[in-house]
GROMACS .gro file of N, CA and C in nm:
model
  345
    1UNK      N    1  23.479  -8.700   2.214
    1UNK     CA    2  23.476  -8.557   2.222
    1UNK      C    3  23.478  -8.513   2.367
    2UNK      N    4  23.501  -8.380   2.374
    2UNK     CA    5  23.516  -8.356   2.531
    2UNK      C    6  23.388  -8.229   2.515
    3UNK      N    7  23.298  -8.214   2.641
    3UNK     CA    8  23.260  -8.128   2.633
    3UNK      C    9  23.197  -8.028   2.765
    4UNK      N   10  23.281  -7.887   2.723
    4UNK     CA   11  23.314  -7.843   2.915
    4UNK      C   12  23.149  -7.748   2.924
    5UNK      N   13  23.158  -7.758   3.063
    5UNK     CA   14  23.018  -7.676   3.135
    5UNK      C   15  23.055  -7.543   3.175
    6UNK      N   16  23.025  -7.440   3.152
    6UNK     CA   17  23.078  -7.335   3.274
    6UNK      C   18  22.972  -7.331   3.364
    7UNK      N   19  23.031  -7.232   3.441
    7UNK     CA   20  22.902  -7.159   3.597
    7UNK      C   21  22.999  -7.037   3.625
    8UNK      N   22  22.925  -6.944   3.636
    8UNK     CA   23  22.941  -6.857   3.745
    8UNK      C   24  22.974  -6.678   3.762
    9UNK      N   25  22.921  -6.703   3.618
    9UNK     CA   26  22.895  -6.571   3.539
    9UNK      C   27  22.776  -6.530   3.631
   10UNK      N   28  22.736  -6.364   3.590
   10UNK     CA   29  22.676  -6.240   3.686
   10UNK      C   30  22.685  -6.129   3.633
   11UNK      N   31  22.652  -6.029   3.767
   11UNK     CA   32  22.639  -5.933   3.716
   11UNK      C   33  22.674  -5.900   3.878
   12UNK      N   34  22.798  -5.784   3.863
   12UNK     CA   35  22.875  -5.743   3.953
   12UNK      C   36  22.924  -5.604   3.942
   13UNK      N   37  22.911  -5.521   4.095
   13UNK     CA   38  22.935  -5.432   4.065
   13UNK      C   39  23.132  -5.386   4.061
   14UNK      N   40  23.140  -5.264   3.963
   14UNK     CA   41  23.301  -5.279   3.949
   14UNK      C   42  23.369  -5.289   4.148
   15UNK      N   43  23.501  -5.322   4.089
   15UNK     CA   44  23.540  -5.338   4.245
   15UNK      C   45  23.523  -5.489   4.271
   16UNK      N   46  23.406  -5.544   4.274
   16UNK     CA   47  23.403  -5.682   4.301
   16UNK      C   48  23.446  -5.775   4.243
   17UNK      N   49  23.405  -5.887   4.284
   17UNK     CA   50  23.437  -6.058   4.256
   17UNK      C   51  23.373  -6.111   4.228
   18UNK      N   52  23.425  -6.224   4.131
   18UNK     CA   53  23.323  -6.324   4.083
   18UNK      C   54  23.411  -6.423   4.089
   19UNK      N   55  23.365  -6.559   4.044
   19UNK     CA   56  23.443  -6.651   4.028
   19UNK      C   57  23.380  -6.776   3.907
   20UNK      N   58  23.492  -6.809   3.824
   20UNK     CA   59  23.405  -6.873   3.671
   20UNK      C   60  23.452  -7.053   3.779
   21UNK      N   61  23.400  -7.118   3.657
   21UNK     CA   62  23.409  -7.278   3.640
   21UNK      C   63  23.405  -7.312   3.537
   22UNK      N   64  23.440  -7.421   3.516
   22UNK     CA   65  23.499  -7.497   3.400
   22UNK      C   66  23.489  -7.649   3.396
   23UNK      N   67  23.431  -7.721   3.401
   23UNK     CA   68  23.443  -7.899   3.428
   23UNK      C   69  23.426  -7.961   3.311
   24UNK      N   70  23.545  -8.021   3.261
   24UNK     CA   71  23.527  -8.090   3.173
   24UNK      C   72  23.454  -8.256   3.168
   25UNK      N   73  23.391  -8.302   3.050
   25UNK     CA   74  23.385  -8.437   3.035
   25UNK      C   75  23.363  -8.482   2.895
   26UNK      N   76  23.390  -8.634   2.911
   26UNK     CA   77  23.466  -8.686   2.805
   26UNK      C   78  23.597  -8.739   2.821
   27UNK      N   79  23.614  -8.787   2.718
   27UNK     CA   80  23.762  -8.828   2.708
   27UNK      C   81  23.859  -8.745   2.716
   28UNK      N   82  23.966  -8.700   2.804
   28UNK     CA   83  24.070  -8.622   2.779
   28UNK      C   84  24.199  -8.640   2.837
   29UNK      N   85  24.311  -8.603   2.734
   29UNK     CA   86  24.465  -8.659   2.761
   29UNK      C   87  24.483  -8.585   2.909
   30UNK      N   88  24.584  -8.644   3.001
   30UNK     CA   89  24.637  -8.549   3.095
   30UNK      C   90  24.689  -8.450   3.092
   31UNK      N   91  24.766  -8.416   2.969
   31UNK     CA   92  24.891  -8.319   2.979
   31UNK      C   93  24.799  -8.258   2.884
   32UNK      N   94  24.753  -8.102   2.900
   32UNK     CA   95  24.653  -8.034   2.833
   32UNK      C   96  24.680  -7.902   2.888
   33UNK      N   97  24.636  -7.783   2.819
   33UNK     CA   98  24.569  -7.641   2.863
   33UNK      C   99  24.482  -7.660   2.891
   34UNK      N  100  24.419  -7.574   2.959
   34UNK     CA  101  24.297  -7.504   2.972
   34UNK      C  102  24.326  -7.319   3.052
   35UNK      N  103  24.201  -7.275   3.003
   35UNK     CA  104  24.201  -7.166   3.012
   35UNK      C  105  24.073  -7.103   2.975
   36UNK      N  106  24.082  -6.972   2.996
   36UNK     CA  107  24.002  -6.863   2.952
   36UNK      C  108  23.994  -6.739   2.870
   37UNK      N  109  23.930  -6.729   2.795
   37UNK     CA  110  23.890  -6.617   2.743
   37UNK      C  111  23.804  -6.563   2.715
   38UNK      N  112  23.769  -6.453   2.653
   38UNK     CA  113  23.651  -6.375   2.677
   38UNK      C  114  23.626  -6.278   2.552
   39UNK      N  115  23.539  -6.230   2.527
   39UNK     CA  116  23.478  -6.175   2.416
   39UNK      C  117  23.366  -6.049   2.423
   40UNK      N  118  23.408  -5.916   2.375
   40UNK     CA  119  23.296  -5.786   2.442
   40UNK      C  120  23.252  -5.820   2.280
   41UNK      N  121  23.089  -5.769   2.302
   41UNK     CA  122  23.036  -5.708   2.165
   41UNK      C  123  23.086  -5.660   2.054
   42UNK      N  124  23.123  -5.673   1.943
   42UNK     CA  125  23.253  -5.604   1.880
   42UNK      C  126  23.382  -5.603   1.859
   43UNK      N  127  23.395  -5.681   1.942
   43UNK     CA  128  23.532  -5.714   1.964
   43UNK      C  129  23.559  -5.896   1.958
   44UNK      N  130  23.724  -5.887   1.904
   44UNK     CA  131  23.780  -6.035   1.891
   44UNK      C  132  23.788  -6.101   2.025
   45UNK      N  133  23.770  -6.243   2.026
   45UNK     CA  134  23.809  -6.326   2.137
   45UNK      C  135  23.935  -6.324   2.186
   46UNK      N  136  23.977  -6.271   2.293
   46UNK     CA  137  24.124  -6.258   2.357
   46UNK      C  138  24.136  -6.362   2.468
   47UNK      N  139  24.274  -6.419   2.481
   47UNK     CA  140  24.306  -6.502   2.635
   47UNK      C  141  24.277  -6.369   2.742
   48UNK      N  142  24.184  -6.494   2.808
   48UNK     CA  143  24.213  -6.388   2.963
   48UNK      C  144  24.348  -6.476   3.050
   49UNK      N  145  24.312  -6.617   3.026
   49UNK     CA  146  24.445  -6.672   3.149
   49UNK      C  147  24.422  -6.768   3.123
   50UNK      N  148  24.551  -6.860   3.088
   50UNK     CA  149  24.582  -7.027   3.100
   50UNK      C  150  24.658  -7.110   3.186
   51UNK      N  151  24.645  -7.176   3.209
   51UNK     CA  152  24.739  -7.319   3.263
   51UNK      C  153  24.759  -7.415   3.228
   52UNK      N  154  24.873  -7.477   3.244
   52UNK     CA  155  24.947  -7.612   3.169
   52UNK      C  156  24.873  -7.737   3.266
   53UNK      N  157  24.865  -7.833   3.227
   53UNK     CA  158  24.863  -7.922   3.343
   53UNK      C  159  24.993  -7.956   3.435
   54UNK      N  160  25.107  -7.896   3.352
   54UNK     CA  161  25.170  -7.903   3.477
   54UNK      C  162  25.198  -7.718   3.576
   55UNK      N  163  25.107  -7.636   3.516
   55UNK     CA  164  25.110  -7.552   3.630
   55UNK      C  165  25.155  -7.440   3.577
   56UNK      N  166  25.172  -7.447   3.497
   56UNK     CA  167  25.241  -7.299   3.425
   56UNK      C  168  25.133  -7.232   3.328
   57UNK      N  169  25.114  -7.127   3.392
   57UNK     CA  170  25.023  -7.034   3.384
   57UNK      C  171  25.073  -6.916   3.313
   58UNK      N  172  24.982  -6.884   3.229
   58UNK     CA  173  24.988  -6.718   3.155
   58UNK      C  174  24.856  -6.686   3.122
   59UNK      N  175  24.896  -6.521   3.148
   59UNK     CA  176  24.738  -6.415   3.171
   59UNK      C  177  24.810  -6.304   3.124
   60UNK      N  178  24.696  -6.201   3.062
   60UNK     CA  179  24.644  -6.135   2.975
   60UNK      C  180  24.722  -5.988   3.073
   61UNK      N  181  24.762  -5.903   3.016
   61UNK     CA  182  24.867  -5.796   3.080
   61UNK      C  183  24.718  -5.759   3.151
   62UNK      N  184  24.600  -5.701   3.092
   62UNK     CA  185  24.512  -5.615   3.167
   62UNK      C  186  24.446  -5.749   3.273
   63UNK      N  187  24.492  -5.831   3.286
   63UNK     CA  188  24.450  -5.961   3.462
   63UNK      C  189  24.518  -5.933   3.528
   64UNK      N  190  24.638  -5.897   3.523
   64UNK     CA  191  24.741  -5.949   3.581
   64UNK      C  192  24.782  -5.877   3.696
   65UNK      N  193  24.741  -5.969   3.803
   65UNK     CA  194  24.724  -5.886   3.957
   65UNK      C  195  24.586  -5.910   4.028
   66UNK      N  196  24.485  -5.943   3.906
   66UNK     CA  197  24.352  -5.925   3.919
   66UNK      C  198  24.262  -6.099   3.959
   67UNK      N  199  24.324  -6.138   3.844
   67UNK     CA  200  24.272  -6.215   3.828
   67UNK      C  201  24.357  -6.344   3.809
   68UNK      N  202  24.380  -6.481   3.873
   68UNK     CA  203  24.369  -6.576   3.906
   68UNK      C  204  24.351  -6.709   3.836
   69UNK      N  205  24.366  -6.791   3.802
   69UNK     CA  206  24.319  -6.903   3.682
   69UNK      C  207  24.377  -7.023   3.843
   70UNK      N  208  24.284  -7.106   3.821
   70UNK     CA  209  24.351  -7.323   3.924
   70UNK      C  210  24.293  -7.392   3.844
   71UNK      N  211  24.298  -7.503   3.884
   71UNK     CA  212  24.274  -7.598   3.806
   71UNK      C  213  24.296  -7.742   3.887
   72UNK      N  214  24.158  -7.853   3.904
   72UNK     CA  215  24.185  -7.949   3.992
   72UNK      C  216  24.200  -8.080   3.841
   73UNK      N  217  24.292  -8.098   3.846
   73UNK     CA  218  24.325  -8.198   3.688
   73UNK      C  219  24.258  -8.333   3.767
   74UNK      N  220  24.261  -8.341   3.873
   74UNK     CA  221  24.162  -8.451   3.915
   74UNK      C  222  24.008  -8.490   3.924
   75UNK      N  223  23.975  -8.378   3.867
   75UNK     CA  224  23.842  -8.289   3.849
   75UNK      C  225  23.812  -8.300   3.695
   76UNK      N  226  23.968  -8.240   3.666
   76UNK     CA  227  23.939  -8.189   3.460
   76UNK      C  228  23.850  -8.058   3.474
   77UNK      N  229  23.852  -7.972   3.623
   77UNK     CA  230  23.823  -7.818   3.633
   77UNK      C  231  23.925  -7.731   3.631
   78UNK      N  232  23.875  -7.610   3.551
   78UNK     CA  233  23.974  -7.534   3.557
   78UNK      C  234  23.860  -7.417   3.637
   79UNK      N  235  23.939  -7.311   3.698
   79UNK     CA  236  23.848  -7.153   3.787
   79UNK      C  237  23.960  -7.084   3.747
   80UNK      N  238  23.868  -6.966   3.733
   80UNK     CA  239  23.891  -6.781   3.723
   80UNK      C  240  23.868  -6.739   3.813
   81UNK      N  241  23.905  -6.678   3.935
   81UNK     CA  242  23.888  -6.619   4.000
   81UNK      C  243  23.910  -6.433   3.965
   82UNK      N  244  23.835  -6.384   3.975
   82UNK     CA  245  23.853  -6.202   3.938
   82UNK      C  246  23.790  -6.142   4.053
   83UNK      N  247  23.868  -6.076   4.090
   83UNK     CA  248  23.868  -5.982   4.156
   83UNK      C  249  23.934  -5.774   4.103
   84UNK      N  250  23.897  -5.727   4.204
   84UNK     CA  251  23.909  -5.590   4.120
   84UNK      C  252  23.825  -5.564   4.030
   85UNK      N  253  23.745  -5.612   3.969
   85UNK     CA  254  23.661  -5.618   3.861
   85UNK      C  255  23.652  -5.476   3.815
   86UNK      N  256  23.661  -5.453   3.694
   86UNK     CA  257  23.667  -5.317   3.643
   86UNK      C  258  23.569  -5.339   3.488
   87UNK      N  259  23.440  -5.194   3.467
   87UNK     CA  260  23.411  -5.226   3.335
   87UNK      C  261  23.419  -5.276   3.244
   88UNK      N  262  23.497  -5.244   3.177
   88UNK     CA  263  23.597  -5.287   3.139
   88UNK      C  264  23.615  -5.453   3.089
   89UNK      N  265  23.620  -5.491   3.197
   89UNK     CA  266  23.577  -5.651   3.204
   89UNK      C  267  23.483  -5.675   3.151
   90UNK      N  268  23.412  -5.702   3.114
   90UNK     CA  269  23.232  -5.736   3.082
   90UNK      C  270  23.280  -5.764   2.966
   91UNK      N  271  23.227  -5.875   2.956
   91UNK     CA  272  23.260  -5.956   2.826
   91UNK      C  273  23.220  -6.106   2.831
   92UNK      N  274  23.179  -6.223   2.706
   92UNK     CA  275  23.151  -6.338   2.733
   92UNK      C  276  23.282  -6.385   2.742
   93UNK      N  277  23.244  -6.483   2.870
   93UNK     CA  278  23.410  -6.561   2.924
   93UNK      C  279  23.374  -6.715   2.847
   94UNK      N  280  23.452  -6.750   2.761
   94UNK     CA  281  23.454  -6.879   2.719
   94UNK      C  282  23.597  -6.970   2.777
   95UNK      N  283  23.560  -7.072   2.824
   95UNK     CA  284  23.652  -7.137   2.894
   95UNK      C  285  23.702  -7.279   2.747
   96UNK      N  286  23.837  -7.315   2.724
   96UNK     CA  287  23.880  -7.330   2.688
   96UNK      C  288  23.956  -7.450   2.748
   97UNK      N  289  24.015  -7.562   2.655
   97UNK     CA  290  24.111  -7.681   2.671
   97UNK      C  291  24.164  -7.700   2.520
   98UNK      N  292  24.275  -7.728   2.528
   98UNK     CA  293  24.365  -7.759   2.408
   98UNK      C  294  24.422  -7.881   2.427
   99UNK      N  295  24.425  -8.014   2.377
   99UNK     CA  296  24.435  -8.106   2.436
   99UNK      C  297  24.461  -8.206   2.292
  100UNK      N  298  24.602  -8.264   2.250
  100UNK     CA  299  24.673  -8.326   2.135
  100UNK      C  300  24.630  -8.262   2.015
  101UNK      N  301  24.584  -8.108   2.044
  101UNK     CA  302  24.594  -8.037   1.890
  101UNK      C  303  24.419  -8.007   1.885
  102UNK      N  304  24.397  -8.029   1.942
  102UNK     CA  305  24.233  -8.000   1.937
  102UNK      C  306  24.152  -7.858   2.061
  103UNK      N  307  24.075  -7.787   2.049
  103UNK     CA  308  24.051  -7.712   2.104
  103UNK      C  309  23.889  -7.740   2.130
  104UNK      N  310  23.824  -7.745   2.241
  104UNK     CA  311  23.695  -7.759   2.286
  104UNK      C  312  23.699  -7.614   2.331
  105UNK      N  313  23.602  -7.609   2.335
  105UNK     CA  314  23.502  -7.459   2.371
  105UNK      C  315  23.441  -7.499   2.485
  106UNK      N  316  23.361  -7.394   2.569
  106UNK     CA  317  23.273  -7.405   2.671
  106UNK      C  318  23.171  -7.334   2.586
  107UNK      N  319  23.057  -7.359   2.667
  107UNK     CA  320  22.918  -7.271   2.609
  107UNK      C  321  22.930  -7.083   2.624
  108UNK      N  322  22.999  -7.027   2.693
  108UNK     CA  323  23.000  -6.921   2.723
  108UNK      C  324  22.948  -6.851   2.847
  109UNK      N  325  22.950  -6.750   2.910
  109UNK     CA  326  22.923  -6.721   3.059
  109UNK      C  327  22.920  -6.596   3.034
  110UNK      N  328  22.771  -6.522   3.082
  110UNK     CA  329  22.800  -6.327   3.018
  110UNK      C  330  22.880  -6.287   3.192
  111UNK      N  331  22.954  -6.219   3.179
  111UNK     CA  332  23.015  -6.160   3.303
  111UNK      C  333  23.009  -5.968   3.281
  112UNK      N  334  22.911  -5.939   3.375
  112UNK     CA  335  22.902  -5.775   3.351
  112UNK      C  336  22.921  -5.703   3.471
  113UNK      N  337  23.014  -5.584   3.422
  113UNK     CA  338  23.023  -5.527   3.535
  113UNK      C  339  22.969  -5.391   3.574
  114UNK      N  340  22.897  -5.350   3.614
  114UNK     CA  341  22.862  -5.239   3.631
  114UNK      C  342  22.925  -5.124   3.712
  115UNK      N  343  22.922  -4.980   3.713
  115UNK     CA  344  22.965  -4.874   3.740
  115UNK      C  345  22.892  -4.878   3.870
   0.00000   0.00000   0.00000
């Protein structure tokens, strides 16, 4: 089984930055996703932003500009970087790997932004 850690959830005011983590461990293939998404009270789990292991990345129309996804595959980390941070945002960020058909979860990370 693989099983990822986050860090780096907060509480930020809008305008600012944060930055997530992701480190996986366990067994895992090379050629994989990982990514992020996130979840408000009430609402369904949406992608915020992914990457391929080979580098090809897609993010969520309301990131885009904002926010950032890397990934050290030598690591098995993936980061969010957000910036601009807007209300809006605040939501649990669950970090994500898809890896020969299987999907691991992260524990979750509250990210809030305040006015």
């Amino acid at each position: 089984q693989v099983h990822l850690v986050e860090s780096g959830g907060g509480l930020v005011q809008a305008g600012g930055s944060l930055s997530l983590s992701c480190a996986a461990a366990g067994s895992i293939f090379d050629i994989n996703t990982m990514g992020w998404y996130r979840q408000a009270p009430g609402k369904q789990r949406d992608l915020v932003a992914t990457m391929t292991s080979g580098g090809i990345t897609n993010y969520a129309d309301s990131v885009k500009g904002r926010f950032t996804i890397s990934r050290d595959n030598a690591k098995n980390t993936v980061y969010l970087q957000m910036n601009s941070l807007k209300v809006e945002d605040t939501a649990v960020y669950y970090c994500n790997v898809l890896v020969y058909a299987h999907d691991y979860w992260g524990q979750g990370t509250q990210v809030t932004v305040s006015s």
